[in-house]
PDB file of C-alpha atoms in Angstrom:
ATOM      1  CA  UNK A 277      -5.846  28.032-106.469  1.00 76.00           C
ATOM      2  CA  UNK A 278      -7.641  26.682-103.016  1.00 79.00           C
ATOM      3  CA  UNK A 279      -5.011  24.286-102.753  1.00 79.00           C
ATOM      4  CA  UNK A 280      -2.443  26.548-103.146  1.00 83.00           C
ATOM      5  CA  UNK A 281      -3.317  28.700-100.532  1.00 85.00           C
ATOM      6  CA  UNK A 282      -4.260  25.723 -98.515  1.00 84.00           C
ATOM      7  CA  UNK A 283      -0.303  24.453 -98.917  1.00 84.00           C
ATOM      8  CA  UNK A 284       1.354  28.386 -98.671  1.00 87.00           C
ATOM      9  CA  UNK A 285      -0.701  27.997 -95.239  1.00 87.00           C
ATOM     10  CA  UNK A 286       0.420  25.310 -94.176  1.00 86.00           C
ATOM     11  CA  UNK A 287       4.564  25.653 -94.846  1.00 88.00           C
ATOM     12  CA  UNK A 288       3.646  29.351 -93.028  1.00 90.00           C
ATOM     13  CA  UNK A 289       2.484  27.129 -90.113  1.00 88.00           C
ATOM     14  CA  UNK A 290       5.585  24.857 -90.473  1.00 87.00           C
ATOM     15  CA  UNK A 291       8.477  27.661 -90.715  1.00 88.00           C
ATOM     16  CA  UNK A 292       6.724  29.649 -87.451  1.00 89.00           C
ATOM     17  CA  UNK A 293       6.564  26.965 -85.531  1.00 88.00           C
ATOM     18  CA  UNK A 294      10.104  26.347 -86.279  1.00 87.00           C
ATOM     19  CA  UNK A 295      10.953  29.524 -85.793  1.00 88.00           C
ATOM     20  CA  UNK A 296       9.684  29.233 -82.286  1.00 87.00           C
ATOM     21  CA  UNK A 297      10.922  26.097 -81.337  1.00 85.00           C
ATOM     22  CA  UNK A 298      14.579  27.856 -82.714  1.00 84.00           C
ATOM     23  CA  UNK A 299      14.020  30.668 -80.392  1.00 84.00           C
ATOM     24  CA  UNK A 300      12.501  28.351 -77.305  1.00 81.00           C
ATOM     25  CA  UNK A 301      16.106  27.103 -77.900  1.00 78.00           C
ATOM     26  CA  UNK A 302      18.164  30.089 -77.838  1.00 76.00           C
ATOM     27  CA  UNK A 303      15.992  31.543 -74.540  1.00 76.00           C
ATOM     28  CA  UNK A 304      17.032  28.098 -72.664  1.00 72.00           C
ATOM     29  CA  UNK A 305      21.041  28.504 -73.506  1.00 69.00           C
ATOM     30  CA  UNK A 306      20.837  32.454 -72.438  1.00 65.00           C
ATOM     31  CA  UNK A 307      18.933  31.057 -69.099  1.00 64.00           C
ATOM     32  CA  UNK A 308      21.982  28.671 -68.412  1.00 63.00           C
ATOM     33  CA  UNK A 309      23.779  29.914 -65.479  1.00 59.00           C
ATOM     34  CA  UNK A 310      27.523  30.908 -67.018  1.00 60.00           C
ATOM     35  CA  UNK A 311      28.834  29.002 -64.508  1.00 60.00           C
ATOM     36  CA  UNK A 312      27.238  25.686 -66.227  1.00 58.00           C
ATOM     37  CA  UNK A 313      28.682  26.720 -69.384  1.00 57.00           C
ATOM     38  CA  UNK A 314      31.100  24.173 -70.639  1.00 58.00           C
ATOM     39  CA  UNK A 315      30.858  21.674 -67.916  1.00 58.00           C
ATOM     40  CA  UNK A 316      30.297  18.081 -68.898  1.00 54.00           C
ATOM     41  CA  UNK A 317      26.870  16.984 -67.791  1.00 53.00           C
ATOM     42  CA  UNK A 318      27.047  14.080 -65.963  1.00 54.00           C
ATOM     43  CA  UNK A 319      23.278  13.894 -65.077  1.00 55.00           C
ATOM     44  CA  UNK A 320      21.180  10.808 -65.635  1.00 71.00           C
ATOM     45  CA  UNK A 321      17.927  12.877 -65.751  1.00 77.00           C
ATOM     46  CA  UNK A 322      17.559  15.408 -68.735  1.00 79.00           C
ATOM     47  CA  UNK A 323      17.233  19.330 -67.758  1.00 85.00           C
ATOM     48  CA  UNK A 324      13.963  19.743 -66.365  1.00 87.00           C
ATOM     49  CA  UNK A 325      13.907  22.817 -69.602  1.00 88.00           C
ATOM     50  CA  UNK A 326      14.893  20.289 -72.441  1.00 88.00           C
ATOM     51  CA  UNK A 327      11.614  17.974 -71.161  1.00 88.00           C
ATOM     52  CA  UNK A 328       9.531  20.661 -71.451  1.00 90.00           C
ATOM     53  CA  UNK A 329      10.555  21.394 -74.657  1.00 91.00           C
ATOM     54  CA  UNK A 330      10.509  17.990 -75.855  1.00 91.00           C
ATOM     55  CA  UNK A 331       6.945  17.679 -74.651  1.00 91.00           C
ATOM     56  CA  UNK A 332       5.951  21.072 -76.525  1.00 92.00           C
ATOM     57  CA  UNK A 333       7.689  19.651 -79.647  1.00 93.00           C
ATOM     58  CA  UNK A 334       5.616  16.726 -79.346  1.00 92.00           C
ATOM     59  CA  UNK A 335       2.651  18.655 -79.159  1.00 93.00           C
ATOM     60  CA  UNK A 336       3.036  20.741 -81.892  1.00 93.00           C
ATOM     61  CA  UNK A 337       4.380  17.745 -84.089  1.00 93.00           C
ATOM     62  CA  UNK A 338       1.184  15.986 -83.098  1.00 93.00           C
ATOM     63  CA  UNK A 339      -1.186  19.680 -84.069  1.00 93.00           C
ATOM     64  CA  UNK A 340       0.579  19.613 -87.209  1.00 93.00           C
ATOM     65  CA  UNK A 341      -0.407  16.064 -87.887  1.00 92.00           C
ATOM     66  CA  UNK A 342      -3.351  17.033 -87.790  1.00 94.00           C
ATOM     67  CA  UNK A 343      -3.835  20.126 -89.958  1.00 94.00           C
ATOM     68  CA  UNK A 344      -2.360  17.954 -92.603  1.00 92.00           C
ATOM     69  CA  UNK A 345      -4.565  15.770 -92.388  1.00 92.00           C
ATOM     70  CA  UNK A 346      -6.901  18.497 -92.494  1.00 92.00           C
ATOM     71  CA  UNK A 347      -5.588  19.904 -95.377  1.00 91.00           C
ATOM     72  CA  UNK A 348      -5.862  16.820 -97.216  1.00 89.00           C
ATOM     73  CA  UNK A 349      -9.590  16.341 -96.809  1.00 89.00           C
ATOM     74  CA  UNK A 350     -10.254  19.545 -97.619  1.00 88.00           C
ATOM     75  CA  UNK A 351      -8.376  19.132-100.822  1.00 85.00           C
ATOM     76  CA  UNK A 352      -9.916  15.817-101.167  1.00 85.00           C
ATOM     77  CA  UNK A 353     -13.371  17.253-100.564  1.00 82.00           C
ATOM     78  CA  UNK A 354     -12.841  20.341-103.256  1.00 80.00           C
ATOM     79  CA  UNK A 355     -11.919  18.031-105.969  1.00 78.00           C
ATOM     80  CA  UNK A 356     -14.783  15.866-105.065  1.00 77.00           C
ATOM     81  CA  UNK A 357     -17.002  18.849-105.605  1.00 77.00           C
ATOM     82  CA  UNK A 358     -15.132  20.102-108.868  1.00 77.00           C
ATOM     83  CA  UNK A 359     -16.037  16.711-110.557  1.00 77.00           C
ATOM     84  CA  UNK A 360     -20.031  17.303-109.269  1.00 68.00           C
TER      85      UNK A 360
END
């Protein structure tokens, strides 16, 4: 039942922070001056927007990493005490 609740948890976690990341997305194409829309981009740098979200999705990829692993011991740690 813990574990369960433990994985429901952790796909909520998943699907909102995709749901950000989705709508980080949409806020940077609105912010694109019209006049950029549907020119070729030529530049050798990325847009300074799509490094921040790249470091953000790194971030969060590197948090969620981490609850797993969280979840894991915790479910490792609850079966450990079922058996005592």
């Amino acid at each position: 039942e813990k574990r369960k609740r433990e994985e429901e948890e952790k796909k909520r976690i998943e699907e909102e922070e995709k749901k950000r990341l989705e709508d980080q997305q949409k806020q940077i194409s609105v912010n694109i001056a019209p006049e950029d829309k549907g020119k070729q981009v030529v530049e050798s740098e990325p847009h300074p927007l799509v490094l921040v979200l790249q470091e953000n999705f790194e971030a969060h990829q590197v948090e969620q990493e981490k609850l797993k692993e969280e979840v894991k011991n915790l479910s490792e740690g609850q079966q450990n005490v079922i058996k005592n």
